[in-house]
PDB file of C-alpha atoms in Angstrom:
ATOM      1  CA  UNK A   1      55.061 140.096 126.992  1.00 60.00           C
ATOM      2  CA  UNK A   2      58.150 140.216 125.278  1.00 58.00           C
ATOM      3  CA  UNK A   3      60.401 139.093 128.174  1.00 59.00           C
ATOM      4  CA  UNK A   4      58.258 134.974 127.830  1.00 70.00           C
ATOM      5  CA  UNK A   5      58.934 135.062 124.227  1.00 73.00           C
ATOM      6  CA  UNK A   6      62.302 135.372 124.877  1.00 71.00           C
ATOM      7  CA  UNK A   7      63.113 132.310 127.452  1.00 68.00           C
ATOM      8  CA  UNK A   8      60.556 130.261 125.847  1.00 69.00           C
ATOM      9  CA  UNK A   9      62.632 130.295 122.610  1.00 69.00           C
ATOM     10  CA  UNK A  10      65.424 130.422 125.293  1.00 64.00           C
ATOM     11  CA  UNK A  11      64.686 126.753 127.395  1.00 62.00           C
ATOM     12  CA  UNK A  12      63.121 125.493 123.299  1.00 62.00           C
ATOM     13  CA  UNK A  13      67.457 126.071 122.781  1.00 62.00           C
ATOM     14  CA  UNK A  14      68.015 123.882 125.050  1.00 57.00           C
ATOM     15  CA  UNK A  15      65.729 120.738 124.475  1.00 54.00           C
ATOM     16  CA  UNK A  16      67.392 121.431 121.351  1.00 54.00           C
ATOM     17  CA  UNK A  17      71.073 121.253 121.911  1.00 53.00           C
ATOM     18  CA  UNK A  18      69.531 118.443 124.474  1.00 50.00           C
ATOM     19  CA  UNK A  19      68.416 115.916 122.121  1.00 47.00           C
ATOM     20  CA  UNK A  20      70.980 115.411 120.177  1.00 45.00           C
ATOM     21  CA  UNK A  21      73.322 115.526 123.170  1.00 47.00           C
ATOM     22  CA  UNK A  22      71.737 112.048 124.319  1.00 49.00           C
ATOM     23  CA  UNK A  23      71.017 110.250 120.748  1.00 57.00           C
ATOM     24  CA  UNK A  24      75.515 110.494 120.071  1.00 56.00           C
ATOM     25  CA  UNK A  25      75.591 108.150 122.859  1.00 57.00           C
ATOM     26  CA  UNK A  26      72.889 106.041 121.154  1.00 58.00           C
ATOM     27  CA  UNK A  27      74.434 106.439 117.475  1.00 56.00           C
ATOM     28  CA  UNK A  28      78.061 105.112 118.642  1.00 57.00           C
ATOM     29  CA  UNK A  29      76.401 101.775 120.377  1.00 60.00           C
ATOM     30  CA  UNK A  30      74.473 101.949 117.092  1.00 56.00           C
ATOM     31  CA  UNK A  31      77.527 102.400 115.130  1.00 55.00           C
ATOM     32  CA  UNK A  32      79.794 100.300 116.898  1.00 57.00           C
ATOM     33  CA  UNK A  33      76.660  97.199 117.379  1.00 55.00           C
ATOM     34  CA  UNK A  34      76.653  97.883 112.939  1.00 52.00           C
ATOM     35  CA  UNK A  35      80.660  97.451 112.494  1.00 55.00           C
ATOM     36  CA  UNK A  36      79.942  93.626 114.295  1.00 55.00           C
ATOM     37  CA  UNK A  37      77.155  92.782 111.532  1.00 50.00           C
ATOM     38  CA  UNK A  38      78.236  91.613 108.186  1.00 54.00           C
ATOM     39  CA  UNK A  39      75.434  93.028 105.489  1.00 53.00           C
ATOM     40  CA  UNK A  40      72.879  91.088 103.646  1.00 51.00           C
ATOM     41  CA  UNK A  41      73.594  89.631 100.822  1.00 51.00           C
ATOM     42  CA  UNK A  42      70.774  91.012  99.178  1.00 51.00           C
ATOM     43  CA  UNK A  43      71.447  94.738 100.053  1.00 47.00           C
ATOM     44  CA  UNK A  44      71.886  97.596  97.088  1.00 50.00           C
ATOM     45  CA  UNK A  45      75.706  97.805  98.287  1.00 51.00           C
ATOM     46  CA  UNK A  46      76.179  94.391  98.834  1.00 50.00           C
ATOM     47  CA  UNK A  47      75.615  93.961  94.704  1.00 51.00           C
ATOM     48  CA  UNK A  48      77.269  96.562  93.962  1.00 53.00           C
ATOM     49  CA  UNK A  49      80.638  96.165  95.091  1.00 73.00           C
ATOM     50  CA  UNK A  50      80.797  92.802  93.666  1.00 85.00           C
ATOM     51  CA  UNK A  51      83.210  93.575  91.372  1.00 88.00           C
ATOM     52  CA  UNK A  52      85.380  94.949  93.952  1.00 86.00           C
ATOM     53  CA  UNK A  53      85.313  92.046  96.234  1.00 89.00           C
ATOM     54  CA  UNK A  54      86.218  90.087  92.887  1.00 91.00           C
ATOM     55  CA  UNK A  55      89.187  92.337  92.127  1.00 90.00           C
ATOM     56  CA  UNK A  56      90.765  92.342  95.776  1.00 90.00           C
ATOM     57  CA  UNK A  57      90.762  88.500  95.541  1.00 93.00           C
ATOM     58  CA  UNK A  58      92.514  88.945  92.943  1.00 95.00           C
ATOM     59  CA  UNK A  59      94.969  91.494  93.803  1.00 95.00           C
ATOM     60  CA  UNK A  60      95.571  89.007  97.268  1.00 96.00           C
ATOM     61  CA  UNK A  61      96.471  86.180  95.099  1.00 97.00           C
ATOM     62  CA  UNK A  62      97.912  87.477  92.999  1.00 97.00           C
ATOM     63  CA  UNK A  63     100.311  89.377  95.328  1.00 97.00           C
ATOM     64  CA  UNK A  64     100.209  86.055  97.059  1.00 98.00           C
ATOM     65  CA  UNK A  65     102.380  84.002  94.048  1.00 98.00           C
ATOM     66  CA  UNK A  66     104.135  87.066  93.586  1.00 98.00           C
ATOM     67  CA  UNK A  67     105.761  86.715  96.998  1.00 98.00           C
ATOM     68  CA  UNK A  68     105.762  83.366  97.310  1.00 98.00           C
ATOM     69  CA  UNK A  69     107.502  83.675  93.511  1.00 98.00           C
ATOM     70  CA  UNK A  70     110.417  85.670  94.638  1.00 98.00           C
ATOM     71  CA  UNK A  71     110.263  83.520  97.925  1.00 97.00           C
ATOM     72  CA  UNK A  72     109.360  86.814 100.471  1.00 97.00           C
ATOM     73  CA  UNK A  73     112.262  88.222  99.385  1.00 97.00           C
ATOM     74  CA  UNK A  74     110.990  91.663  99.705  1.00 97.00           C
ATOM     75  CA  UNK A  75     113.290  93.978  97.659  1.00 97.00           C
ATOM     76  CA  UNK A  76     112.272  91.566  94.485  1.00 97.00           C
ATOM     77  CA  UNK A  77     108.094  92.007  95.175  1.00 97.00           C
ATOM     78  CA  UNK A  78     108.865  95.930  95.347  1.00 96.00           C
ATOM     79  CA  UNK A  79     110.975  95.903  92.777  1.00 96.00           C
ATOM     80  CA  UNK A  80     108.681  94.654  90.556  1.00 96.00           C
ATOM     81  CA  UNK A  81     105.637  96.771  91.604  1.00 95.00           C
ATOM     82  CA  UNK A  82     108.216  99.555  91.866  1.00 93.00           C
ATOM     83  CA  UNK A  83     107.234 100.035  94.828  1.00 92.00           C
ATOM     84  CA  UNK A  84     109.554 101.152  98.242  1.00 93.00           C
ATOM     85  CA  UNK A  85     109.867  97.988 101.035  1.00 95.00           C
ATOM     86  CA  UNK A  86     111.196 100.192 103.567  1.00 94.00           C
ATOM     87  CA  UNK A  87     107.919  99.469 105.619  1.00 94.00           C
ATOM     88  CA  UNK A  88     107.411  95.901 104.539  1.00 95.00           C
ATOM     89  CA  UNK A  89     111.047  95.221 106.104  1.00 96.00           C
ATOM     90  CA  UNK A  90     110.382  97.455 108.334  1.00 94.00           C
ATOM     91  CA  UNK A  91     107.482  94.846 110.165  1.00 93.00           C
ATOM     92  CA  UNK A  92     108.183  92.292 107.944  1.00 95.00           C
ATOM     93  CA  UNK A  93     105.068  90.100 106.490  1.00 96.00           C
ATOM     94  CA  UNK A  94     104.964  85.961 108.237  1.00 96.00           C
ATOM     95  CA  UNK A  95     103.250  84.597 105.177  1.00 97.00           C
ATOM     96  CA  UNK A  96     101.880  85.668 102.144  1.00 97.00           C
ATOM     97  CA  UNK A  97      98.646  86.144 103.099  1.00 97.00           C
ATOM     98  CA  UNK A  98      99.231  88.561 106.068  1.00 97.00           C
ATOM     99  CA  UNK A  99     102.202  89.909 102.819  1.00 97.00           C
ATOM    100  CA  UNK A 100      98.904  90.469 100.099  1.00 97.00           C
ATOM    101  CA  UNK A 101      96.198  91.644 103.417  1.00 96.00           C
ATOM    102  CA  UNK A 102      98.338  94.373 104.082  1.00 95.00           C
ATOM    103  CA  UNK A 103      99.979  95.544 101.199  1.00 95.00           C
ATOM    104  CA  UNK A 104      96.180  96.099  99.865  1.00 93.00           C
ATOM    105  CA  UNK A 105      94.739  98.164 102.662  1.00 92.00           C
ATOM    106  CA  UNK A 106      98.318 100.409 102.035  1.00 91.00           C
ATOM    107  CA  UNK A 107      99.933  99.331 105.216  1.00 91.00           C
ATOM    108  CA  UNK A 108     103.611  99.143 104.091  1.00 89.00           C
ATOM    109  CA  UNK A 109     102.566 102.514 100.926  1.00 81.00           C
ATOM    110  CA  UNK A 110     104.323 106.031 101.740  1.00 70.00           C
ATOM    111  CA  UNK A 111     102.332 107.681  99.186  1.00 58.00           C
ATOM    112  CA  UNK A 112      98.349 107.793 100.980  1.00 45.00           C
ATOM    113  CA  UNK A 113      99.608 108.899 103.908  1.00 45.00           C
ATOM    114  CA  UNK A 114     101.206 111.360 102.652  1.00 44.00           C
ATOM    115  CA  UNK A 115      97.581 112.250 100.902  1.00 41.00           C
ATOM    116  CA  UNK A 116      95.491 111.214 103.737  1.00 44.00           C
ATOM    117  CA  UNK A 117      97.708 114.314 105.363  1.00 45.00           C
ATOM    118  CA  UNK A 118      98.169 116.616 102.217  1.00 45.00           C
ATOM    119  CA  UNK A 119      93.996 116.397 102.366  1.00 42.00           C
ATOM    120  CA  UNK A 120      93.086 117.466 106.339  1.00 42.00           C
TER     121      UNK A 120
END
């Protein structure tokens, strides 16, 4: 009796292990297709992030104006932001929109990357 119980347990364990493995591919495919779809405006997340969107738009506008004010002079721009212009100089932005977007995403920031490394 005990042997068949172990065998049954073993086959159940194998099925449990096999199940998620097959779902993983489907989950990843589903996640990929989700990335390509904008969330519906009536979704809860959309309502909560309206402030964040507005903040981002304001920051984008501010950074674009800053870039134009200094005629794209990265030293002057970053000095006003109290940031290191090193990365921006290494990868100079084509225009104020590229600069503002990349800056908001942390592309020019050294601090964000150091923090990310510490958290791991």
